[in-house]
């Protein structure tokens, strides 16, 4: 209800408070994630000596995403709360940059999955980069859990983009087949693969010894194929994406559309605030 002599505001309260509350909730969640991941990194005394050490650690990745989300959402709720055009413009720019970075990342993934020729031309070899995870499998508990999760979830073994990904585990010193007889006696894991490469047993029980000696040439290929996943994880994920193009597209749309809506609402709110300020400036004094 408008009071006598009172002009209606040009600022849409729905846009203003949707931007405020959505970003405020994201800010709280992001702050909790950053605090938790920072605590985890401090407790396990994480040392980052090269890029692989950072990007292959789930705690580091979650902390990075949390920091980005925290910064964007902090700007995103402060701008509409104070109706500050400068802060809202910063939010629009941040969301736009993040959107195009995500688009670029998706394009790289699709090129790597759907166009092997373009992948080679651009020198994109993600399976080679992920081999570091195989080499450092026993060096980091979090990395080991992440590798096991991927292998169990995507029904794969190793990182390669081929049907013999299980051979990647020969790059790990514990699973390597080229060892001396003395090393074989002291290391029961030689020429094996992790348990997460194995087909699940009935009842979901894990057989931690099922991958023993599975890299050996003495193992019948038929027996190996019935015991462990042989396909590399990059090939497995690529096959899943090729077979579920519509699902992948729907997921991407579900990720991008809310971001575009929030950016559009912020841009609209900027225009409304400017119109409202012009009305104030035009009032007779």
PDB file of C-alpha atoms in Angstrom:
ATOM      1  CA  UNK A   1       0.000   0.000   0.000  1.00  0.00           C
ATOM      2  CA  UNK A   2       1.407   3.349  -1.057  1.00  0.00           C
ATOM      3  CA  UNK A   3       1.034   6.200   1.427  1.00  0.00           C
ATOM      4  CA  UNK A   4      -0.066   9.662   0.258  1.00  0.00           C
ATOM      5  CA  UNK A   5       2.877  11.577  -1.195  1.00  0.00           C
ATOM      6  CA  UNK A   6       5.083   8.497  -1.207  1.00  0.00           C
ATOM      7  CA  UNK A   7       6.520   7.262  -4.527  1.00  0.00           C
ATOM      8  CA  UNK A   8       6.754   3.541  -5.215  1.00  0.00           C
ATOM      9  CA  UNK A   9      10.285   2.165  -5.288  1.00  0.00           C
ATOM     10  CA  UNK A  10      11.764   1.070  -8.615  1.00  0.00           C
ATOM     11  CA  UNK A  11      13.750  -1.638  -6.820  1.00  0.00           C
ATOM     12  CA  UNK A  12      12.099  -5.039  -7.153  1.00  0.00           C
ATOM     13  CA  UNK A  13      12.099  -6.501  -3.633  1.00  0.00           C
ATOM     14  CA  UNK A  14      11.754 -10.071  -4.955  1.00  0.00           C
ATOM     15  CA  UNK A  15      15.004  -9.796  -6.958  1.00  0.00           C
ATOM     16  CA  UNK A  16      16.735  -8.032  -4.110  1.00  0.00           C
ATOM     17  CA  UNK A  17      15.891 -10.556  -1.407  1.00  0.00           C
ATOM     18  CA  UNK A  18      16.276 -13.658  -3.596  1.00  0.00           C
ATOM     19  CA  UNK A  19      19.827 -12.499  -4.419  1.00  0.00           C
ATOM     20  CA  UNK A  20      20.465 -11.734  -0.773  1.00  0.00           C
ATOM     21  CA  UNK A  21      19.177 -14.969   0.760  1.00  0.00           C
ATOM     22  CA  UNK A  22      20.548 -17.359  -1.885  1.00  0.00           C
ATOM     23  CA  UNK A  23      24.033 -15.868  -1.723  1.00  0.00           C
ATOM     24  CA  UNK A  24      23.896 -15.599   2.065  1.00  0.00           C
ATOM     25  CA  UNK A  25      23.144 -19.326   2.368  1.00  0.00           C
ATOM     26  CA  UNK A  26      25.918 -20.174  -0.118  1.00  0.00           C
ATOM     27  CA  UNK A  27      28.271 -17.956   1.885  1.00  0.00           C
ATOM     28  CA  UNK A  28      27.521 -19.832   5.129  1.00  0.00           C
ATOM     29  CA  UNK A  29      28.007 -23.242   3.492  1.00  0.00           C
ATOM     30  CA  UNK A  30      31.212 -22.126   1.711  1.00  0.00           C
ATOM     31  CA  UNK A  31      32.614 -20.713   4.960  1.00  0.00           C
ATOM     32  CA  UNK A  32      31.964 -24.030   6.716  1.00  0.00           C
ATOM     33  CA  UNK A  33      33.646 -25.973   3.872  1.00  0.00           C
ATOM     34  CA  UNK A  34      36.720 -23.695   3.889  1.00  0.00           C
ATOM     35  CA  UNK A  35      37.030 -23.912   7.677  1.00  0.00           C
ATOM     36  CA  UNK A  36      36.697 -27.712   7.681  1.00  0.00           C
ATOM     37  CA  UNK A  37      39.111 -28.291   4.774  1.00  0.00           C
ATOM     38  CA  UNK A  38      41.653 -25.876   6.277  1.00  0.00           C
ATOM     39  CA  UNK A  39      41.493 -27.819   9.536  1.00  0.00           C
ATOM     40  CA  UNK A  40      41.998 -31.104   7.638  1.00  0.00           C
ATOM     41  CA  UNK A  41      44.997 -29.714   5.745  1.00  0.00           C
ATOM     42  CA  UNK A  42      46.574 -28.406   8.965  1.00  0.00           C
ATOM     43  CA  UNK A  43      45.993 -31.669  10.825  1.00  0.00           C
ATOM     44  CA  UNK A  44      47.557 -33.828   8.125  1.00  0.00           C
ATOM     45  CA  UNK A  45      50.358 -31.257   7.588  1.00  0.00           C
ATOM     46  CA  UNK A  46      49.783 -31.075   3.848  1.00  0.00           C
ATOM     47  CA  UNK A  47      52.823 -30.025   1.820  1.00  0.00           C
ATOM     48  CA  UNK A  48      52.300 -28.739  -1.734  1.00  0.00           C
ATOM     49  CA  UNK A  49      55.540 -29.051  -3.673  1.00  0.00           C
ATOM     50  CA  UNK A  50      54.064 -29.126  -7.183  1.00  0.00           C
ATOM     51  CA  UNK A  51      50.729 -28.630  -8.944  1.00  0.00           C
ATOM     52  CA  UNK A  52      49.878 -32.346  -8.782  1.00  0.00           C
ATOM     53  CA  UNK A  53      50.098 -32.289  -4.998  1.00  0.00           C
ATOM     54  CA  UNK A  54      47.369 -29.657  -4.952  1.00  0.00           C
ATOM     55  CA  UNK A  55      45.002 -30.875  -7.659  1.00  0.00           C
ATOM     56  CA  UNK A  56      45.134 -34.531  -6.618  1.00  0.00           C
ATOM     57  CA  UNK A  57      44.160 -33.747  -3.034  1.00  0.00           C
ATOM     58  CA  UNK A  58      40.374 -33.592  -2.424  1.00  0.00           C
ATOM     59  CA  UNK A  59      40.871 -31.320   0.594  1.00  0.00           C
ATOM     60  CA  UNK A  60      42.811 -28.777  -1.476  1.00  0.00           C
ATOM     61  CA  UNK A  61      40.244 -28.846  -4.284  1.00  0.00           C
ATOM     62  CA  UNK A  62      37.310 -28.408  -1.891  1.00  0.00           C
ATOM     63  CA  UNK A  63      39.133 -25.598  -0.103  1.00  0.00           C
ATOM     64  CA  UNK A  64      39.769 -23.824  -3.443  1.00  0.00           C
ATOM     65  CA  UNK A  65      36.144 -24.164  -4.570  1.00  0.00           C
ATOM     66  CA  UNK A  66      34.992 -23.065  -1.129  1.00  0.00           C
ATOM     67  CA  UNK A  67      37.138 -19.917  -1.267  1.00  0.00           C
ATOM     68  CA  UNK A  68      35.826 -19.006  -4.727  1.00  0.00           C
ATOM     69  CA  UNK A  69      32.215 -19.620  -3.660  1.00  0.00           C
ATOM     70  CA  UNK A  70      32.780 -17.696  -0.416  1.00  0.00           C
ATOM     71  CA  UNK A  71      34.158 -14.629  -2.203  1.00  0.00           C
ATOM     72  CA  UNK A  72      31.456 -14.600  -4.901  1.00  0.00           C
ATOM     73  CA  UNK A  73      28.586 -15.172  -2.481  1.00  0.00           C
ATOM     74  CA  UNK A  74      29.926 -12.582  -0.001  1.00  0.00           C
ATOM     75  CA  UNK A  75      29.827  -9.964  -2.741  1.00  0.00           C
ATOM     76  CA  UNK A  76      26.511 -11.402  -3.939  1.00  0.00           C
ATOM     77  CA  UNK A  77      24.634 -10.827  -0.688  1.00  0.00           C
ATOM     78  CA  UNK A  78      26.327  -7.593   0.398  1.00  0.00           C
ATOM     79  CA  UNK A  79      25.497  -5.822  -2.876  1.00  0.00           C
ATOM     80  CA  UNK A  80      21.700  -6.220  -2.774  1.00  0.00           C
ATOM     81  CA  UNK A  81      21.629  -5.832   1.015  1.00  0.00           C
ATOM     82  CA  UNK A  82      23.187  -2.360   0.768  1.00  0.00           C
ATOM     83  CA  UNK A  83      21.834  -1.664  -2.741  1.00  0.00           C
ATOM     84  CA  UNK A  84      25.408  -0.854  -3.708  1.00  0.00           C
ATOM     85  CA  UNK A  85      25.838  -0.575  -7.476  1.00  0.00           C
ATOM     86  CA  UNK A  86      29.633  -0.966  -7.345  1.00  0.00           C
ATOM     87  CA  UNK A  87      29.466  -4.206  -5.360  1.00  0.00           C
ATOM     88  CA  UNK A  88      26.692  -5.543  -7.602  1.00  0.00           C
ATOM     89  CA  UNK A  89      28.769  -4.782 -10.702  1.00  0.00           C
ATOM     90  CA  UNK A  90      31.690  -6.683  -9.140  1.00  0.00           C
ATOM     91  CA  UNK A  91      29.334  -9.613  -8.541  1.00  0.00           C
ATOM     92  CA  UNK A  92      28.178  -9.554 -12.173  1.00  0.00           C
ATOM     93  CA  UNK A  93      31.772  -9.540 -13.410  1.00  0.00           C
ATOM     94  CA  UNK A  94      32.772 -12.367 -11.072  1.00  0.00           C
ATOM     95  CA  UNK A  95      29.808 -14.511 -12.112  1.00  0.00           C
ATOM     96  CA  UNK A  96      30.489 -13.817 -15.789  1.00  0.00           C
ATOM     97  CA  UNK A  97      34.162 -14.760 -15.491  1.00  0.00           C
ATOM     98  CA  UNK A  98      33.304 -17.940 -13.548  1.00  0.00           C
ATOM     99  CA  UNK A  99      30.681 -18.844 -16.142  1.00  0.00           C
ATOM    100  CA  UNK A 100      33.112 -18.567 -19.065  1.00  0.00           C
ATOM    101  CA  UNK A 101      35.806 -20.462 -17.140  1.00  0.00           C
ATOM    102  CA  UNK A 102      33.318 -23.291 -16.636  1.00  0.00           C
ATOM    103  CA  UNK A 103      32.381 -23.185 -20.326  1.00  0.00           C
ATOM    104  CA  UNK A 104      36.068 -23.417 -21.269  1.00  0.00           C
ATOM    105  CA  UNK A 105      36.543 -26.361 -18.899  1.00  0.00           C
ATOM    106  CA  UNK A 106      33.516 -28.168 -20.349  1.00  0.00           C
ATOM    107  CA  UNK A 107      34.808 -27.584 -23.898  1.00  0.00           C
ATOM    108  CA  UNK A 108      38.190 -29.069 -22.959  1.00  0.00           C
ATOM    109  CA  UNK A 109      36.484 -32.112 -21.427  1.00  0.00           C
ATOM    110  CA  UNK A 110      34.274 -32.628 -24.486  1.00  0.00           C
ATOM    111  CA  UNK A 111      37.256 -32.267 -26.824  1.00  0.00           C
ATOM    112  CA  UNK A 112      39.175 -34.858 -24.800  1.00  0.00           C
ATOM    113  CA  UNK A 113      36.199 -37.254 -24.804  1.00  0.00           C
ATOM    114  CA  UNK A 114      34.618 -36.840 -28.225  1.00  0.00           C
ATOM    115  CA  UNK A 115      37.511 -35.831 -30.456  1.00  0.00           C
ATOM    116  CA  UNK A 116      40.717 -37.875 -30.023  1.00  0.00           C
ATOM    117  CA  UNK A 117      42.245 -36.113 -33.060  1.00  0.00           C
ATOM    118  CA  UNK A 118      41.683 -32.658 -31.558  1.00  0.00           C
ATOM    119  CA  UNK A 119      42.922 -33.976 -28.211  1.00  0.00           C
ATOM    120  CA  UNK A 120      46.232 -34.969 -29.785  1.00  0.00           C
ATOM    121  CA  UNK A 121      46.471 -31.706 -31.741  1.00  0.00           C
ATOM    122  CA  UNK A 122      45.998 -29.707 -28.523  1.00  0.00           C
ATOM    123  CA  UNK A 123      48.355 -32.035 -26.598  1.00  0.00           C
ATOM    124  CA  UNK A 124      45.673 -32.914 -24.059  1.00  0.00           C
ATOM    125  CA  UNK A 125      46.632 -36.106 -22.260  1.00  0.00           C
ATOM    126  CA  UNK A 126      44.562 -36.218 -19.043  1.00  0.00           C
ATOM    127  CA  UNK A 127      45.330 -39.879 -18.425  1.00  0.00           C
ATOM    128  CA  UNK A 128      49.052 -39.078 -18.327  1.00  0.00           C
ATOM    129  CA  UNK A 129      48.444 -36.322 -15.786  1.00  0.00           C
ATOM    130  CA  UNK A 130      46.370 -38.649 -13.608  1.00  0.00           C
ATOM    131  CA  UNK A 131      49.115 -41.263 -13.524  1.00  0.00           C
ATOM    132  CA  UNK A 132      50.564 -39.269 -10.643  1.00  0.00           C
ATOM    133  CA  UNK A 133      47.647 -40.528  -8.568  1.00  0.00           C
ATOM    134  CA  UNK A 134      48.694 -44.107  -9.306  1.00  0.00           C
ATOM    135  CA  UNK A 135      52.314 -43.444  -8.387  1.00  0.00           C
ATOM    136  CA  UNK A 136      51.399 -41.729  -5.087  1.00  0.00           C
ATOM    137  CA  UNK A 137      48.559 -44.116  -4.193  1.00  0.00           C
ATOM    138  CA  UNK A 138      50.121 -45.284  -0.924  1.00  0.00           C
ATOM    139  CA  UNK A 139      51.572 -41.890   0.025  1.00  0.00           C
ATOM    140  CA  UNK A 140      48.327 -40.087   0.889  1.00  0.00           C
ATOM    141  CA  UNK A 141      45.252 -41.528   2.619  1.00  0.00           C
ATOM    142  CA  UNK A 142      42.878 -38.992   1.055  1.00  0.00           C
ATOM    143  CA  UNK A 143      44.257 -39.606  -2.432  1.00  0.00           C
ATOM    144  CA  UNK A 144      43.944 -43.346  -1.928  1.00  0.00           C
ATOM    145  CA  UNK A 145      40.308 -43.001  -0.868  1.00  0.00           C
ATOM    146  CA  UNK A 146      39.624 -40.795  -3.890  1.00  0.00           C
ATOM    147  CA  UNK A 147      41.194 -43.288  -6.329  1.00  0.00           C
ATOM    148  CA  UNK A 148      39.290 -46.181  -4.765  1.00  0.00           C
ATOM    149  CA  UNK A 149      36.043 -44.206  -4.973  1.00  0.00           C
ATOM    150  CA  UNK A 150      36.562 -43.447  -8.674  1.00  0.00           C
ATOM    151  CA  UNK A 151      37.469 -47.027  -9.550  1.00  0.00           C
ATOM    152  CA  UNK A 152      34.471 -48.453  -7.711  1.00  0.00           C
ATOM    153  CA  UNK A 153      32.038 -45.809  -8.979  1.00  0.00           C
ATOM    154  CA  UNK A 154      33.053 -45.897 -12.644  1.00  0.00           C
ATOM    155  CA  UNK A 155      33.886 -49.632 -12.790  1.00  0.00           C
ATOM    156  CA  UNK A 156      37.463 -49.078 -13.934  1.00  0.00           C
ATOM    157  CA  UNK A 157      41.063 -49.797 -13.018  1.00  0.00           C
ATOM    158  CA  UNK A 158      43.958 -47.417 -13.602  1.00  0.00           C
ATOM    159  CA  UNK A 159      43.763 -44.096 -15.416  1.00  0.00           C
ATOM    160  CA  UNK A 160      44.430 -44.823 -19.079  1.00  0.00           C
ATOM    161  CA  UNK A 161      42.159 -44.205 -22.043  1.00  0.00           C
ATOM    162  CA  UNK A 162      42.233 -47.853 -23.147  1.00  0.00           C
ATOM    163  CA  UNK A 163      40.933 -51.315 -22.262  1.00  0.00           C
ATOM    164  CA  UNK A 164      44.091 -52.301 -20.374  1.00  0.00           C
ATOM    165  CA  UNK A 165      44.093 -49.611 -17.735  1.00  0.00           C
ATOM    166  CA  UNK A 166      44.876 -52.170 -15.026  1.00  0.00           C
ATOM    167  CA  UNK A 167      48.448 -52.202 -16.334  1.00  0.00           C
ATOM    168  CA  UNK A 168      48.858 -48.622 -15.105  1.00  0.00           C
ATOM    169  CA  UNK A 169      49.337 -50.032 -11.611  1.00  0.00           C
ATOM    170  CA  UNK A 170      52.723 -51.347 -12.669  1.00  0.00           C
ATOM    171  CA  UNK A 171      53.884 -47.723 -12.302  1.00  0.00           C
ATOM    172  CA  UNK A 172      53.372 -47.983  -8.557  1.00  0.00           C
ATOM    173  CA  UNK A 173      56.394 -49.414  -6.782  1.00  0.00           C
ATOM    174  CA  UNK A 174      54.258 -51.708  -4.620  1.00  0.00           C
ATOM    175  CA  UNK A 175      52.291 -53.176  -7.544  1.00  0.00           C
ATOM    176  CA  UNK A 176      55.188 -53.341  -9.996  1.00  0.00           C
ATOM    177  CA  UNK A 177      55.856 -56.756 -11.557  1.00  0.00           C
ATOM    178  CA  UNK A 178      59.545 -56.154 -12.293  1.00  0.00           C
ATOM    179  CA  UNK A 179      60.938 -56.936  -8.871  1.00  0.00           C
ATOM    180  CA  UNK A 180      63.493 -59.356  -7.535  1.00  0.00           C
ATOM    181  CA  UNK A 181      62.628 -62.651  -5.841  1.00  0.00           C
ATOM    182  CA  UNK A 182      63.589 -61.140  -2.483  1.00  0.00           C
ATOM    183  CA  UNK A 183      61.216 -58.215  -3.054  1.00  0.00           C
ATOM    184  CA  UNK A 184      58.455 -60.616  -4.043  1.00  0.00           C
ATOM    185  CA  UNK A 185      58.770 -62.390  -0.720  1.00  0.00           C
ATOM    186  CA  UNK A 186      58.678 -59.153   1.269  1.00  0.00           C
ATOM    187  CA  UNK A 187      55.948 -57.514  -0.812  1.00  0.00           C
ATOM    188  CA  UNK A 188      52.735 -59.537  -1.292  1.00  0.00           C
ATOM    189  CA  UNK A 189      51.279 -56.787  -3.504  1.00  0.00           C
ATOM    190  CA  UNK A 190      53.716 -57.225  -6.390  1.00  0.00           C
ATOM    191  CA  UNK A 191      52.020 -57.538  -9.813  1.00  0.00           C
ATOM    192  CA  UNK A 192      48.612 -56.874  -8.227  1.00  0.00           C
ATOM    193  CA  UNK A 193      45.950 -54.149  -8.359  1.00  0.00           C
ATOM    194  CA  UNK A 194      43.986 -52.446  -5.553  1.00  0.00           C
ATOM    195  CA  UNK A 195      40.841 -54.116  -4.254  1.00  0.00           C
ATOM    196  CA  UNK A 196      38.750 -51.294  -5.743  1.00  0.00           C
ATOM    197  CA  UNK A 197      39.496 -52.713  -9.204  1.00  0.00           C
ATOM    198  CA  UNK A 198      37.560 -55.889  -8.355  1.00  0.00           C
ATOM    199  CA  UNK A 199      33.978 -56.732  -9.177  1.00  0.00           C
ATOM    200  CA  UNK A 200      31.785 -56.405  -6.069  1.00  0.00           C
ATOM    201  CA  UNK A 201      30.927 -59.600  -4.233  1.00  0.00           C
ATOM    202  CA  UNK A 202      27.390 -60.639  -3.434  1.00  0.00           C
ATOM    203  CA  UNK A 203      26.169 -58.720  -0.414  1.00  0.00           C
ATOM    204  CA  UNK A 204      28.563 -55.832  -1.126  1.00  0.00           C
ATOM    205  CA  UNK A 205      31.429 -57.343   0.886  1.00  0.00           C
ATOM    206  CA  UNK A 206      34.944 -56.270  -0.092  1.00  0.00           C
ATOM    207  CA  UNK A 207      37.590 -58.868  -0.831  1.00  0.00           C
ATOM    208  CA  UNK A 208      40.860 -57.030  -0.197  1.00  0.00           C
ATOM    209  CA  UNK A 209      42.872 -59.889  -1.702  1.00  0.00           C
ATOM    210  CA  UNK A 210      40.943 -60.240  -4.966  1.00  0.00           C
ATOM    211  CA  UNK A 211      43.410 -58.122  -6.950  1.00  0.00           C
ATOM    212  CA  UNK A 212      46.488 -60.146  -6.061  1.00  0.00           C
ATOM    213  CA  UNK A 213      48.691 -61.112  -9.025  1.00  0.00           C
ATOM    214  CA  UNK A 214      46.113 -59.776 -11.531  1.00  0.00           C
ATOM    215  CA  UNK A 215      48.777 -58.075 -13.664  1.00  0.00           C
ATOM    216  CA  UNK A 216      50.686 -61.297 -14.131  1.00  0.00           C
ATOM    217  CA  UNK A 217      50.870 -62.792 -17.614  1.00  0.00           C
ATOM    218  CA  UNK A 218      50.227 -66.176 -16.008  1.00  0.00           C
ATOM    219  CA  UNK A 219      46.640 -65.158 -15.264  1.00  0.00           C
ATOM    220  CA  UNK A 220      44.123 -66.325 -17.875  1.00  0.00           C
ATOM    221  CA  UNK A 221      42.645 -63.182 -19.538  1.00  0.00           C
ATOM    222  CA  UNK A 222      39.175 -64.704 -19.145  1.00  0.00           C
ATOM    223  CA  UNK A 223      39.695 -65.143 -15.406  1.00  0.00           C
ATOM    224  CA  UNK A 224      41.073 -61.599 -15.139  1.00  0.00           C
ATOM    225  CA  UNK A 225      38.075 -60.162 -17.001  1.00  0.00           C
ATOM    226  CA  UNK A 226      35.720 -61.937 -14.580  1.00  0.00           C
ATOM    227  CA  UNK A 227      37.616 -60.787 -11.491  1.00  0.00           C
ATOM    228  CA  UNK A 228      38.629 -57.151 -12.033  1.00  0.00           C
ATOM    229  CA  UNK A 229      37.708 -54.175 -14.165  1.00  0.00           C
ATOM    230  CA  UNK A 230      40.328 -53.926 -16.884  1.00  0.00           C
ATOM    231  CA  UNK A 231      39.247 -50.692 -18.549  1.00  0.00           C
ATOM    232  CA  UNK A 232      41.063 -47.461 -17.606  1.00  0.00           C
ATOM    233  CA  UNK A 233      39.054 -44.842 -15.705  1.00  0.00           C
ATOM    234  CA  UNK A 234      39.422 -42.135 -18.331  1.00  0.00           C
ATOM    235  CA  UNK A 235      38.023 -44.483 -20.984  1.00  0.00           C
ATOM    236  CA  UNK A 236      35.246 -45.616 -18.654  1.00  0.00           C
ATOM    237  CA  UNK A 237      34.164 -42.042 -17.897  1.00  0.00           C
ATOM    238  CA  UNK A 238      34.401 -41.122 -21.597  1.00  0.00           C
ATOM    239  CA  UNK A 239      32.213 -44.110 -22.525  1.00  0.00           C
ATOM    240  CA  UNK A 240      29.637 -43.143 -19.893  1.00  0.00           C
ATOM    241  CA  UNK A 241      29.541 -39.583 -21.241  1.00  0.00           C
ATOM    242  CA  UNK A 242      29.155 -40.801 -24.838  1.00  0.00           C
ATOM    243  CA  UNK A 243      26.317 -43.127 -23.864  1.00  0.00           C
ATOM    244  CA  UNK A 244      24.527 -40.486 -21.753  1.00  0.00           C
ATOM    245  CA  UNK A 245      24.869 -37.293 -23.779  1.00  0.00           C
ATOM    246  CA  UNK A 246      21.358 -36.072 -22.883  1.00  0.00           C
ATOM    247  CA  UNK A 247      21.915 -36.671 -19.170  1.00  0.00           C
ATOM    248  CA  UNK A 248      25.257 -34.852 -19.249  1.00  0.00           C
ATOM    249  CA  UNK A 249      23.645 -31.968 -21.144  1.00  0.00           C
ATOM    250  CA  UNK A 250      20.788 -31.774 -18.627  1.00  0.00           C
ATOM    251  CA  UNK A 251      23.238 -31.697 -15.706  1.00  0.00           C
ATOM    252  CA  UNK A 252      25.244 -28.888 -17.328  1.00  0.00           C
ATOM    253  CA  UNK A 253      22.069 -26.904 -18.003  1.00  0.00           C
ATOM    254  CA  UNK A 254      21.053 -27.428 -14.379  1.00  0.00           C
ATOM    255  CA  UNK A 255      24.413 -25.986 -13.298  1.00  0.00           C
ATOM    256  CA  UNK A 256      24.560 -23.047 -15.731  1.00  0.00           C
ATOM    257  CA  UNK A 257      20.946 -21.798 -15.712  1.00  0.00           C
ATOM    258  CA  UNK A 258      20.842 -20.802 -11.998  1.00  0.00           C
ATOM    259  CA  UNK A 259      24.119 -18.887 -12.433  1.00  0.00           C
ATOM    260  CA  UNK A 260      22.737 -17.034 -15.455  1.00  0.00           C
ATOM    261  CA  UNK A 261      19.534 -16.215 -13.565  1.00  0.00           C
ATOM    262  CA  UNK A 262      21.462 -14.816 -10.598  1.00  0.00           C
ATOM    263  CA  UNK A 263      23.667 -12.735 -12.927  1.00  0.00           C
ATOM    264  CA  UNK A 264      20.616 -11.420 -14.799  1.00  0.00           C
ATOM    265  CA  UNK A 265      18.870 -10.516 -11.514  1.00  0.00           C
ATOM    266  CA  UNK A 266      21.972  -8.626 -10.358  1.00  0.00           C
ATOM    267  CA  UNK A 267      22.179  -6.688 -13.640  1.00  0.00           C
ATOM    268  CA  UNK A 268      18.462  -5.900 -13.449  1.00  0.00           C
ATOM    269  CA  UNK A 269      18.825  -4.736  -9.853  1.00  0.00           C
ATOM    270  CA  UNK A 270      21.655  -2.386 -10.871  1.00  0.00           C
ATOM    271  CA  UNK A 271      19.379  -0.721 -13.424  1.00  0.00           C
ATOM    272  CA  UNK A 272      16.540  -0.432 -10.926  1.00  0.00           C
ATOM    273  CA  UNK A 273      18.788   1.180  -8.304  1.00  0.00           C
ATOM    274  CA  UNK A 274      20.038   3.741 -10.836  1.00  0.00           C
ATOM    275  CA  UNK A 275      16.475   4.630 -11.871  1.00  0.00           C
ATOM    276  CA  UNK A 276      15.485   5.004  -8.226  1.00  0.00           C
ATOM    277  CA  UNK A 277      18.460   7.301  -7.574  1.00  0.00           C
ATOM    278  CA  UNK A 278      17.482   9.445 -10.556  1.00  0.00           C
ATOM    279  CA  UNK A 279      13.993   9.797  -9.102  1.00  0.00           C
ATOM    280  CA  UNK A 280      15.468  10.931  -5.799  1.00  0.00           C
ATOM    281  CA  UNK A 281      17.724  13.455  -7.520  1.00  0.00           C
ATOM    282  CA  UNK A 282      14.779  14.878  -9.506  1.00  0.00           C
ATOM    283  CA  UNK A 283      12.648  15.567  -6.432  1.00  0.00           C
ATOM    284  CA  UNK A 284      12.066  19.253  -5.775  1.00  0.00           C
ATOM    285  CA  UNK A 285      13.991  20.494  -2.764  1.00  0.00           C
TER     286      UNK A 285
END
